[in-house]
Tab-separated table of C-alpha atoms in Angstrom:
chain	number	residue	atom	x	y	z
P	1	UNK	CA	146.071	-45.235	-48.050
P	2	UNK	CA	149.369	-44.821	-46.740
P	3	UNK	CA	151.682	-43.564	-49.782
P	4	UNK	CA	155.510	-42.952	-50.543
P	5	UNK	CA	155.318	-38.914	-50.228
P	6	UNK	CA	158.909	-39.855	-49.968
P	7	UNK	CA	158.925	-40.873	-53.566
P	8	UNK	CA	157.770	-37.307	-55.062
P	9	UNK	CA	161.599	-35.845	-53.946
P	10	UNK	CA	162.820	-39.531	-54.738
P	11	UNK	CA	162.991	-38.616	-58.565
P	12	UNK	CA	166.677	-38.741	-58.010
P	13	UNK	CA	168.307	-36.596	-60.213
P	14	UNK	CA	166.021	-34.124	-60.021
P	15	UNK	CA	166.027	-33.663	-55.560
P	16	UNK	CA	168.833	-31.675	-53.993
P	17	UNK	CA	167.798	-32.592	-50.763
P	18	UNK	CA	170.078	-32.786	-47.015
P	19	UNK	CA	171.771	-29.689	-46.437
P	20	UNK	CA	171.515	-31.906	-42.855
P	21	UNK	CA	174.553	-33.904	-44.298
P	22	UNK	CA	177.243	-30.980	-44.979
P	23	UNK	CA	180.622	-31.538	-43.231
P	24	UNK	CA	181.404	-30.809	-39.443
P	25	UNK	CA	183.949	-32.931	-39.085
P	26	UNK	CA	184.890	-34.486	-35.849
P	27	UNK	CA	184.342	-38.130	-34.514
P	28	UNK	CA	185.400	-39.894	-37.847
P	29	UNK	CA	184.166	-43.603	-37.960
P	30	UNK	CA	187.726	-44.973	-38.419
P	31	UNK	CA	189.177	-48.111	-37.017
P	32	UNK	CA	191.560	-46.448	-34.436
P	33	UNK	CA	188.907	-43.822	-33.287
P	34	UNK	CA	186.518	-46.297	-32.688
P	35	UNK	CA	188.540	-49.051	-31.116
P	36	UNK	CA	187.086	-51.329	-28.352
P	37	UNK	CA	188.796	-52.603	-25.382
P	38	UNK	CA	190.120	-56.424	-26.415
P	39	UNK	CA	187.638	-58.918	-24.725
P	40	UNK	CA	188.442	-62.838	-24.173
P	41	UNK	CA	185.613	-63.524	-27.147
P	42	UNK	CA	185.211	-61.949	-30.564
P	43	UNK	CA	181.848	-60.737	-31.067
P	44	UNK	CA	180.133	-62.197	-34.289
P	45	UNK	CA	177.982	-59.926	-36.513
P	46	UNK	CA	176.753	-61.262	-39.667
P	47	UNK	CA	176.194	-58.994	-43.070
P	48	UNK	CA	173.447	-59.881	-45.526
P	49	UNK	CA	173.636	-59.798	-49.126
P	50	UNK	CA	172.430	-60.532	-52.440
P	51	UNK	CA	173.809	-63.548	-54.762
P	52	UNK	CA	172.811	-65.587	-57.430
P	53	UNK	CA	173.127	-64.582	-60.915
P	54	UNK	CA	174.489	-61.237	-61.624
P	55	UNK	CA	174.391	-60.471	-57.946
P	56	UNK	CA	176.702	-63.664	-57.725
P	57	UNK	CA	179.961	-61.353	-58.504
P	58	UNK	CA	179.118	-58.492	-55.869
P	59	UNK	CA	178.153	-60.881	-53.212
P	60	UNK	CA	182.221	-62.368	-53.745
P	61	UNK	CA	183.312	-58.440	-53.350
P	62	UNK	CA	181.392	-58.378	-50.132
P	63	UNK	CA	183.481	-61.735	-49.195
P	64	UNK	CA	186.463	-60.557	-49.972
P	65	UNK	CA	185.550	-56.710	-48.019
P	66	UNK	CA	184.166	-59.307	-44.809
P	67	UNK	CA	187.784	-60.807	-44.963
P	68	UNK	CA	190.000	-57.471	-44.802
P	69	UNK	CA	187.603	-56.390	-42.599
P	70	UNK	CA	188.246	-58.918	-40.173
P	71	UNK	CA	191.788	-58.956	-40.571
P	72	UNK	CA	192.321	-55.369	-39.912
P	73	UNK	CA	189.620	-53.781	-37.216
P	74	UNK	CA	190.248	-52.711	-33.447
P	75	UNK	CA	186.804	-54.051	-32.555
P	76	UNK	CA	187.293	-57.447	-31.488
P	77	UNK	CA	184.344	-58.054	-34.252
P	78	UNK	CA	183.986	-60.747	-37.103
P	79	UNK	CA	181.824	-60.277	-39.555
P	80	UNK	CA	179.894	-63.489	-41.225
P	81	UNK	CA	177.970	-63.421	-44.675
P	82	UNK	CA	174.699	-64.395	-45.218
P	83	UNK	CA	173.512	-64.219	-48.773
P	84	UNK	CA	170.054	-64.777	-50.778
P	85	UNK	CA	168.703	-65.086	-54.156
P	86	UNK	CA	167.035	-61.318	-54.984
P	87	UNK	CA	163.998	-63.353	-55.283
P	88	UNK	CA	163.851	-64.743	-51.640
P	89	UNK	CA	165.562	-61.083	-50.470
P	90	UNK	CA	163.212	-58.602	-49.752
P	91	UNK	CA	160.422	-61.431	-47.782
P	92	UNK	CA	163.629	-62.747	-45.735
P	93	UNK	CA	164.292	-59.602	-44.572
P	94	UNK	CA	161.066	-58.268	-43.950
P	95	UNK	CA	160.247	-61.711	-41.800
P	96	UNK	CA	163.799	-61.181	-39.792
P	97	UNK	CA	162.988	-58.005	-39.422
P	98	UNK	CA	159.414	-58.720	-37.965
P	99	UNK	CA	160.953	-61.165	-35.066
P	100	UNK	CA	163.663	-58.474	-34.357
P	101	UNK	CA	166.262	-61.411	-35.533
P	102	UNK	CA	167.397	-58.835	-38.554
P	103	UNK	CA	171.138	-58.682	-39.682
P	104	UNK	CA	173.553	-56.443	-38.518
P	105	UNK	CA	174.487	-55.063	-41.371
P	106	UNK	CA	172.697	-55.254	-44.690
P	107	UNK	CA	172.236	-54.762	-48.543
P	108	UNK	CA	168.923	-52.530	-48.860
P	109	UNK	CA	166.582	-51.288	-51.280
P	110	UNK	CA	165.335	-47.325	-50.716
P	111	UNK	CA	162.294	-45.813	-50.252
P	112	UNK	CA	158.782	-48.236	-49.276
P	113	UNK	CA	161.362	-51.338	-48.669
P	114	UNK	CA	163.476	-49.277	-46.386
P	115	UNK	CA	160.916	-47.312	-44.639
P	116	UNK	CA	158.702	-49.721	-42.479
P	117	UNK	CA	161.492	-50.457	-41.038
P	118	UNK	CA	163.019	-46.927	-40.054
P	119	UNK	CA	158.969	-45.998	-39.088
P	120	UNK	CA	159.615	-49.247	-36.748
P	121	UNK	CA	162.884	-48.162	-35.210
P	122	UNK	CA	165.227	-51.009	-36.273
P	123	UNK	CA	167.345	-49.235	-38.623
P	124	UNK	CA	170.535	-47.088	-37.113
P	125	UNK	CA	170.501	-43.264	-38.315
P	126	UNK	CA	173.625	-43.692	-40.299
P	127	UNK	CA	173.969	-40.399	-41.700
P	128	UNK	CA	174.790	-39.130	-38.390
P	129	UNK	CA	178.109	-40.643	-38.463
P	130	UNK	CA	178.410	-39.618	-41.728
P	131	UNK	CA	177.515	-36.202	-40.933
P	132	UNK	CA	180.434	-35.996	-38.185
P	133	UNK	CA	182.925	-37.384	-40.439
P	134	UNK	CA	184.377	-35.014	-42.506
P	135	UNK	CA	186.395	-37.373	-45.118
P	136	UNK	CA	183.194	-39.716	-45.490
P	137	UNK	CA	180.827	-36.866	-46.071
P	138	UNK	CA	183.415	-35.697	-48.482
P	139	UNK	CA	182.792	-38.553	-50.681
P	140	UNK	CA	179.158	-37.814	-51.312
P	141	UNK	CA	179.352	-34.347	-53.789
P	142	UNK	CA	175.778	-34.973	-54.732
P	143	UNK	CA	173.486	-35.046	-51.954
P	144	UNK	CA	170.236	-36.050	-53.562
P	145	UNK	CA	171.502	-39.735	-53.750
P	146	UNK	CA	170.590	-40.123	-50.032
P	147	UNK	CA	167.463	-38.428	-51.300
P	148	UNK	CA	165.661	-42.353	-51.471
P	149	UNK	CA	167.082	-43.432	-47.850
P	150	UNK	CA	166.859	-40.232	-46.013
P	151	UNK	CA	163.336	-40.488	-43.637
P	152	UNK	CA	162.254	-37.266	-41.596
P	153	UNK	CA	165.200	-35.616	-42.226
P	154	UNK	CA	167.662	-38.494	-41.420
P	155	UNK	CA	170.045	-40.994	-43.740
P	156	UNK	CA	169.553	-44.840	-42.894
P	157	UNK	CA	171.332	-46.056	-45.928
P	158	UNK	CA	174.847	-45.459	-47.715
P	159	UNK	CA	174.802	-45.699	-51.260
P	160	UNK	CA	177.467	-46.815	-53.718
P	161	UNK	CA	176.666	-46.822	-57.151
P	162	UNK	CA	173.970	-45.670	-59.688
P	163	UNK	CA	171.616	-48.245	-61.422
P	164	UNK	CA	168.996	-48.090	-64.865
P	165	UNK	CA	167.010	-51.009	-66.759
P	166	UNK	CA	168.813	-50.856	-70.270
P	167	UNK	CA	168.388	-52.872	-73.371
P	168	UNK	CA	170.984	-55.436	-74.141
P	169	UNK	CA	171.735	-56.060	-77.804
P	170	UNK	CA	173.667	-58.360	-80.131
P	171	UNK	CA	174.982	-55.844	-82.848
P	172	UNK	CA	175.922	-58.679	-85.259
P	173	UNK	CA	171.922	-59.639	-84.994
P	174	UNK	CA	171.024	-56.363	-85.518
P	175	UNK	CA	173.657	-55.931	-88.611
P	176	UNK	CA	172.215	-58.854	-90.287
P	177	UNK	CA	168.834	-57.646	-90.230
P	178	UNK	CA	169.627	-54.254	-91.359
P	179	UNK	CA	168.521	-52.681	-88.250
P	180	UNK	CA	169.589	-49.747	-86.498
P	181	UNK	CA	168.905	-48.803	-82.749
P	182	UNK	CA	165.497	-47.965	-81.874
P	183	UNK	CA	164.676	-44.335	-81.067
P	184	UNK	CA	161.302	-44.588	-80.360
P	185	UNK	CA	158.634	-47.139	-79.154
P	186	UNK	CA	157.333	-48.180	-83.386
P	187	UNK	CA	160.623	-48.092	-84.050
P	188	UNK	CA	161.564	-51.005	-81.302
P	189	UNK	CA	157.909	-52.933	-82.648
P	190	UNK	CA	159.810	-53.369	-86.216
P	191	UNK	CA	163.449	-54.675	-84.425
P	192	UNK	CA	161.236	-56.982	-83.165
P	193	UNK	CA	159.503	-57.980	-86.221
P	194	UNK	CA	162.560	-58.119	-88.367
P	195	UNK	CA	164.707	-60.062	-85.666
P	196	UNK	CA	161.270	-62.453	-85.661
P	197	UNK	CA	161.668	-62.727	-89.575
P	198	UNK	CA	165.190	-63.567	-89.654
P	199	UNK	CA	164.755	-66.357	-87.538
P	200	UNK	CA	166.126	-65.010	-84.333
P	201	UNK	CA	163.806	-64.728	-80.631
P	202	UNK	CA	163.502	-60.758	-80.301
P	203	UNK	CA	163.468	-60.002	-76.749
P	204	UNK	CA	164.219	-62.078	-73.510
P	205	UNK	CA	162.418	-61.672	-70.408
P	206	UNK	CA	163.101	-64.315	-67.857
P	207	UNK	CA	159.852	-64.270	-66.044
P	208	UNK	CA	161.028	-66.795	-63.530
P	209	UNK	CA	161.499	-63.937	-61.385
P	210	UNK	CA	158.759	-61.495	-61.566
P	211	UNK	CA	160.611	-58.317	-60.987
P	212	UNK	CA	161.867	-58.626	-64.286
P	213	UNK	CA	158.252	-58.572	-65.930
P	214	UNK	CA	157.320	-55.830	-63.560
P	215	UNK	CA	160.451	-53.763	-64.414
P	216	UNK	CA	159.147	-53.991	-68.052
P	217	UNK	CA	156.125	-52.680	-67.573
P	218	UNK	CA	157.177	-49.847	-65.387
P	219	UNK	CA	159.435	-48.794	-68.326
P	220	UNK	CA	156.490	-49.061	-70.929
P	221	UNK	CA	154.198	-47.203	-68.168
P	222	UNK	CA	157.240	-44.693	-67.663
P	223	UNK	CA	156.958	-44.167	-71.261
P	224	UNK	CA	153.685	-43.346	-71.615
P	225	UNK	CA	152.671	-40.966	-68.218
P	226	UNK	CA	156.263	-39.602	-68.007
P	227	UNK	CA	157.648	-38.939	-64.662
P	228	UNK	CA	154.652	-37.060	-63.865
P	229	UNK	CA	152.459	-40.649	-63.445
P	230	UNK	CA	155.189	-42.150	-61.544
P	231	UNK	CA	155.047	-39.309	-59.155
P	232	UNK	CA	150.984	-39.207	-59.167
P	233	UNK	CA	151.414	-43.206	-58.379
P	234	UNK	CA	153.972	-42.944	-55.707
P	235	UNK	CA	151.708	-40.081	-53.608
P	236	UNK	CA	148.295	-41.978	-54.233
P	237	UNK	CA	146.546	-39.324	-56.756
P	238	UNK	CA	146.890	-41.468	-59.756
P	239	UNK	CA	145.322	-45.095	-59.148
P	240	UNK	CA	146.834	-48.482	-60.200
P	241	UNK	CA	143.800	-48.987	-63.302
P	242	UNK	CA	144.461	-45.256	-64.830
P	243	UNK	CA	144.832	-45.835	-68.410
P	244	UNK	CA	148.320	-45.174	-68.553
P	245	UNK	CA	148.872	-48.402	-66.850
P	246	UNK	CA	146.071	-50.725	-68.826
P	247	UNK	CA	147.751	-49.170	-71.841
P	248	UNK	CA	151.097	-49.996	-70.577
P	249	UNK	CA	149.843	-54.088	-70.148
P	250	UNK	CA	148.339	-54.177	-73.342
P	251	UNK	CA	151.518	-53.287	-74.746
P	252	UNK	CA	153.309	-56.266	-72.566
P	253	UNK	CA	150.400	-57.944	-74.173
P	254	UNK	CA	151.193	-57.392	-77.892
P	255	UNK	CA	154.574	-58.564	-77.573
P	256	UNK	CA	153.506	-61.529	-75.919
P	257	UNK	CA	150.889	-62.207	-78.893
P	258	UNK	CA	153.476	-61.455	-81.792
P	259	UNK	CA	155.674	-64.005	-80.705
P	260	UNK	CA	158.974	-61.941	-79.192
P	261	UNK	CA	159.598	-63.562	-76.074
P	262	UNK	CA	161.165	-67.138	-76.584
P	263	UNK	CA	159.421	-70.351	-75.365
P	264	UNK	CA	158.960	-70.986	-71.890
P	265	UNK	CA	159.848	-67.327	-70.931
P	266	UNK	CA	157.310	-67.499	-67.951
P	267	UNK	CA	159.570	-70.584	-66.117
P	268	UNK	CA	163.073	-68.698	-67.707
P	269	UNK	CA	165.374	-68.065	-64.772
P	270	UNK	CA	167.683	-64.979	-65.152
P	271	UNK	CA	170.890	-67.358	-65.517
P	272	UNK	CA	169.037	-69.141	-68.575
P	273	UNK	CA	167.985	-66.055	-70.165
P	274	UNK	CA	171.457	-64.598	-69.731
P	275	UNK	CA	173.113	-67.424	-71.513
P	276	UNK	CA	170.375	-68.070	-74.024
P	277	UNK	CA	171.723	-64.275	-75.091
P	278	UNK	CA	175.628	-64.876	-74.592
P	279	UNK	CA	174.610	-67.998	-77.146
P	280	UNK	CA	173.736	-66.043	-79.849
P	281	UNK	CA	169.969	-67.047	-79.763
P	282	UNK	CA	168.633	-63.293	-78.947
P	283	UNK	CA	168.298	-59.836	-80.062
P	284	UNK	CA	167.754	-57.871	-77.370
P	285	UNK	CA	167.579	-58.523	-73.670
P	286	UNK	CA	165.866	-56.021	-70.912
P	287	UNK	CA	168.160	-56.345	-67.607
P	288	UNK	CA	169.915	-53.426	-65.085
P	289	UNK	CA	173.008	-51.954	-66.011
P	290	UNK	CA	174.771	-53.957	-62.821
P	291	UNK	CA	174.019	-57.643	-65.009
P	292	UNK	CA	177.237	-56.266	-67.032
P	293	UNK	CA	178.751	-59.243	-65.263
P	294	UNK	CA	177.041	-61.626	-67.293
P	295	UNK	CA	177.844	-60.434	-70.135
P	296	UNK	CA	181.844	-58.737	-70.209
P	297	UNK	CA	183.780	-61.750	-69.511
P	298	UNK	CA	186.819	-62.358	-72.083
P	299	UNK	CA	185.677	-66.066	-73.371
P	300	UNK	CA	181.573	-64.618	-73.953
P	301	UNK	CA	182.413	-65.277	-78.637
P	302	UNK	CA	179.402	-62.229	-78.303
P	303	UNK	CA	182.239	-59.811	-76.302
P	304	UNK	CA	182.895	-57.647	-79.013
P	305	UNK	CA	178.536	-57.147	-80.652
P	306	UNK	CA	177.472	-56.594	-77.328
P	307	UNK	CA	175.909	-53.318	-76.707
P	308	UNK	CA	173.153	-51.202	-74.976
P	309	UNK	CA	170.149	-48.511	-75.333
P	310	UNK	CA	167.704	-47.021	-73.505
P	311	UNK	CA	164.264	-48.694	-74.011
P	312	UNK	CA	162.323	-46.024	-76.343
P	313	UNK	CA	159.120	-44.270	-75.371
P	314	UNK	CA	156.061	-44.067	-76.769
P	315	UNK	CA	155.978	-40.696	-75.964
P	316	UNK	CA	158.500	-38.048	-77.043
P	317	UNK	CA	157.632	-36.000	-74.058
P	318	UNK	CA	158.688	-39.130	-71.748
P	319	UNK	CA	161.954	-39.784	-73.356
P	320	UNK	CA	164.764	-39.633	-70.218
P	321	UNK	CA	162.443	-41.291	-67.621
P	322	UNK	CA	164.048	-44.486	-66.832
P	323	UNK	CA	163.556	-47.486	-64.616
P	324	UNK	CA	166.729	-46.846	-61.901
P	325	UNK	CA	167.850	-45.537	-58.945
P	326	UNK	CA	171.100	-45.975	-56.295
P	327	UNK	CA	172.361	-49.431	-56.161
P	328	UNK	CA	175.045	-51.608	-53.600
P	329	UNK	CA	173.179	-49.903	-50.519
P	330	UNK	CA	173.971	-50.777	-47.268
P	331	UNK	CA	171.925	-50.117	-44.027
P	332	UNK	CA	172.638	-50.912	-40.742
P	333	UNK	CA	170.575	-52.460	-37.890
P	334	UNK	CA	169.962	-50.435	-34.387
P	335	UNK	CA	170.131	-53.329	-32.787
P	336	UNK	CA	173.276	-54.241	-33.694
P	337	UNK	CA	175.855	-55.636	-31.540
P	338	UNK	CA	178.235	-52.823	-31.979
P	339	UNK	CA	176.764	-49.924	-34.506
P	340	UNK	CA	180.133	-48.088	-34.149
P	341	UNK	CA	181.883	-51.252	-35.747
P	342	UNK	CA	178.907	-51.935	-38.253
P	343	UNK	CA	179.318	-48.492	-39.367
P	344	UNK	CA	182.816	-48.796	-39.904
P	345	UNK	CA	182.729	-51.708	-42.520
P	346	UNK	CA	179.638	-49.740	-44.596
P	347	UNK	CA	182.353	-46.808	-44.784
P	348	UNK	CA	184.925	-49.534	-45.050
P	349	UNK	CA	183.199	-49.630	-48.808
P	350	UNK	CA	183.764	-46.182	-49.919
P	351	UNK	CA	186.900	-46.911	-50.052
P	352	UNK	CA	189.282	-47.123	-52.742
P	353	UNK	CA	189.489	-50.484	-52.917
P	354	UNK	CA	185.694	-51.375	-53.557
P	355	UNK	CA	185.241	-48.335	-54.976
P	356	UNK	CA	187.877	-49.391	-57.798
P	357	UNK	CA	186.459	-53.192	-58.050
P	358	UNK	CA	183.088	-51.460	-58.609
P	359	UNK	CA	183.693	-49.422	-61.601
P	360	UNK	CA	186.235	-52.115	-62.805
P	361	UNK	CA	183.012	-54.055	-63.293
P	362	UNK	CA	181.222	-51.226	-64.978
P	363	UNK	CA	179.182	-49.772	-62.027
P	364	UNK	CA	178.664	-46.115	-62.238
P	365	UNK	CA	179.739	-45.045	-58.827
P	366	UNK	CA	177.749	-41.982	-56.968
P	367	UNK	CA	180.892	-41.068	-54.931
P	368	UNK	CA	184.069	-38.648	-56.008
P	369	UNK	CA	186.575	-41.766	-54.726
P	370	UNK	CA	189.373	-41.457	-57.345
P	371	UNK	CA	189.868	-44.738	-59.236
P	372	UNK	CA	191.625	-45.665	-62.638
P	373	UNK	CA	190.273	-46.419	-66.049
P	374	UNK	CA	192.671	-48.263	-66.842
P	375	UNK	CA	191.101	-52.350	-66.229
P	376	UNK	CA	187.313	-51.272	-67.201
P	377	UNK	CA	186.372	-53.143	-69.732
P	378	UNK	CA	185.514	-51.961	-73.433
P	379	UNK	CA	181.720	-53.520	-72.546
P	380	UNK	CA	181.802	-51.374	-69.537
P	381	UNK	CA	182.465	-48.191	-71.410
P	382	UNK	CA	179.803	-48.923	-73.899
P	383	UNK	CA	177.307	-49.784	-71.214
P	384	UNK	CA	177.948	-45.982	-69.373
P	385	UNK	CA	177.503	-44.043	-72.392
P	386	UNK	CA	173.584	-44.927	-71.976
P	387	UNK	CA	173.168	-42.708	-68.187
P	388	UNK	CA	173.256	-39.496	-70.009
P	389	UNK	CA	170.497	-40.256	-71.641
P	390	UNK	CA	168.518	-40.078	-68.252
P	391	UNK	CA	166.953	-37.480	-66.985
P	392	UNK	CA	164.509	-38.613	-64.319
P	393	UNK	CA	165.107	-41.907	-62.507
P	394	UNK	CA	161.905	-43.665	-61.283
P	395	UNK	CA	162.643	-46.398	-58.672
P	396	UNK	CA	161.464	-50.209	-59.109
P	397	UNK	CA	157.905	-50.789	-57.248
P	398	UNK	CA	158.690	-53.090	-55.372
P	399	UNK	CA	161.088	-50.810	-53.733
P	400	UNK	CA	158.633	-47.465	-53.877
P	401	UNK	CA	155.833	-49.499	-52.448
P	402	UNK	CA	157.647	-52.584	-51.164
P	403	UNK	CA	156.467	-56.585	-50.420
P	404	UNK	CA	152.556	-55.083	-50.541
P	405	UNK	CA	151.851	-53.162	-53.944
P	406	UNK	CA	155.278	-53.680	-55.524
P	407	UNK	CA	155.179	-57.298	-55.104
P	408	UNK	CA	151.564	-57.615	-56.734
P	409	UNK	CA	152.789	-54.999	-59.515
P	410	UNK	CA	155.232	-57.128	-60.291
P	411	UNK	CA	153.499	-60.532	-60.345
P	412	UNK	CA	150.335	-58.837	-62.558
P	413	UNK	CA	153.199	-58.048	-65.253
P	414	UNK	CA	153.382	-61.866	-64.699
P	415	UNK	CA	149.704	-62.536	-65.244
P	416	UNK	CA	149.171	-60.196	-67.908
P	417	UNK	CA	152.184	-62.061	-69.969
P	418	UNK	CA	150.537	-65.150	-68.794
P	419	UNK	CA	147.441	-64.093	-70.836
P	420	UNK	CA	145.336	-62.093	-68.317
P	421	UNK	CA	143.397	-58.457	-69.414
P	422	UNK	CA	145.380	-55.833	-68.752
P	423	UNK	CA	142.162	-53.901	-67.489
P	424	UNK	CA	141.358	-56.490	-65.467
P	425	UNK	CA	144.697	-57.093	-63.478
P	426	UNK	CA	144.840	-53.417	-63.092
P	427	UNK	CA	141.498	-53.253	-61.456
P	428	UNK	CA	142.623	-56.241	-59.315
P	429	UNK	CA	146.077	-54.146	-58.026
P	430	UNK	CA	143.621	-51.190	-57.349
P	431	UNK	CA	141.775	-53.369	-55.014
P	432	UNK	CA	144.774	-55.134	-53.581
P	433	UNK	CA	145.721	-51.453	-52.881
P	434	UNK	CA	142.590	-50.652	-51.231
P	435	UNK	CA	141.979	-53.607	-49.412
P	436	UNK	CA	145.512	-53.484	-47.711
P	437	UNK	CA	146.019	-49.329	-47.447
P	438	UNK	CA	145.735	-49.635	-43.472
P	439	UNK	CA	148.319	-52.550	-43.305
């Protein structure tokens, strides 16, 4: 079966990997050094991104970046947008990328998403312009966050901020029933109960798109076989129906059976999750750290009880292993109509500029760019004091083992919420697994 031995060094915080991407400076991918002779005809390269709920507000920063960017390069380029639900993402891609018809540039996931299509030679070796330009390779203190994108030795992928599946919570909720923040897994089982009792839904999991059941179940899996099964998974010596995993279901199952997920959860689309929260109806919410944008705006009456923690373990051995990895990734495409000006606009975004709009929205950048404190939000602050907690980063599925295994992960969290055996959908991934290994 062909496995993401990637993924074993891919435990992010833990790999110190590319000495291959210390300074030498040199040819520095800047808009002077790389200027092109002025032609009659502007040559149009598009950029592809995500949109649609939280990703609605970065896909406007990539706008606004497309704009300056045009404005201001020597390359007689324009850059278009082209942006997609995350839902529709990764199959668009992966069917562009199959009739050579892929973007120029484009937002990525790491590791199994990324690397069919490095093995296939349509992704440019960034991180050879980064490695020959001293200021950009500057920006990157810590290494290992190329650790997910780097292939055979070589970066195809540029990084920008840092990325965890948290817990949202409404404090006032939490007041009223007396509760405290969950440390471990029983612990969370009685929030539940005693948000149930007072009358309030528990937890929201907007199973309209399935990567949020699958990121669920990951975390519940992650807290049960440690970093040490998501490492066994990712290399192929653990199997999809080890215990761990039907324990990890029946677990998705029990809250499902209690009554903690609202009505209708399996249709819920993130945007009607995020505002059934914002009105007050909900406890807790599971989402990334980047939906902050759904929840810090100034009118949200919930601004001020808003806060986060780090879904507990059921094992005290696990606790630190967390859903997450790099976020705001951008590859771009060897076929590209100029690389030299595609490269350009991804360092374009390591500058201050985005840098600063980034963490102004509460991102947790993965560069040393130098931006104020002084517009991020009080949410924001509360949301970062969570990433210490973190010790181990395990990447979503669907990005370790991509549209093949991560997809069907993710839409078995979806069946096994539905009401399927937890055993049963297990053994069905397995087979999935087996059935497809020489794909």
């Amino acid at each position: 079966m062909k496995r993401r031995t990637l993924m074993l060094t891919a435990v992010i915080m833990i790999s110190s990997l590319l000495a291959a991407c210390g300074g030498k400076g040199g040819n520095e991918v800047t808009q002077e050094s790389g200027s092109k002779p002025e032609s009659s005809e502007k040559v149009t390269m598009t950029v592809a991104t995500l949109t649609g709920g939280n990703n609605e507000a970065y896909a406007k920063l990539i706008e606004k970046e497309i704009e300056e960017f045009n404005k201001n390069n020597n390359f007689n380029v324009e850059l278009v947008l082209e942006a997609y639900s995350n839902e529709q993402y990764k199959t668009k891609i992966t069917t562009l990328m199959a009739s050579n018809a892929q973007p120029d540039i484009f937002f990525t996931f790491e590791a199994g998403f990324l690397e069919p299509f490095v093995k296939g030679g349509k992704i440019f070796p960034i991180g050879d312009v980064i490695e020959a330009d001293e200021e950009w390779n500057g920006k990157y203190e810590d290494k290992s966050v190329f650790g997910p994108v780097t292939y055979d030795g070589k970066i195809y992928a540029v990084p920008n901020t840092r990325q965890i599946v948290v817990v949202t919570y409404n404090k006032a909720l939490f007041q009223e029933a007396g509760l405290e923040v969950p440390t471990t897994y029983v612990e969370f089982l009685e929030v539940c109960e005693a948000l149930k009792s007072n009358g309030n839904t528990p937890l929201i999991v907007p199973c309209q798109e399935a990567w949020y059941a699958g990121q669920l179940l990951q975390q519940l899996a992650n807290g049960i076989g440690g970093a040490d099964l998501f490492e066994k998974t990712s290399s192929g010596e653990t199997k999809w129906d080890d215990p761990a995993y039907v324990e990890a279901g029946e677990s998705l199952t029990e809250l499902v059976e209690k009554g903690y997920l609202p009505d209708g959860f399996l249709g819920m689309t993130p945007n009607e999750g995020f505002e059934k929260f914002n009105n007050g109806e909900a406890g807790m919410m599971i989402n990334l750290t980047s939906a902050i944008t759904m929840f810090n705006h100034k009118d949200n009456p919930l601004y001020d009880d808003i806060d986060f923690f780090v879904f507990p373990p059921k094992e005290d051995s696990c606790k630190g292993v967390n859903v997450g990895s790099t976020g705001q990734m951008y590859a771009v495409s060897s076929k590209a109509e100029n690389t030299e000006a595609a490269s350009a606009f991804v360092k374009q975004l390591t500058e201050t500029r985005f840098q600063q709009e980034l963490v102004n929205m509460g991102q947790v950048l993965v560069t040393n760019v130098e931006v104020s404190k002084d517009d991020v939000d009080e949410m924001a602050l509360r949301m970062q004091k969570v990433f210490p907690e973190i010790t181990t980063y395990t990447p979503w599925f669907d990005r370790v083992f991509a549209t093949g295994e991560g997809t069907e992960f993710n839409n078995i969290a979806v069946a096994i919420m539905a009401g399927g055996n937890s055993a049963e959908e297990f053994q069905n991934l397995q087979q999935f697994a087996e059935d497809n290994a020489q794909r």
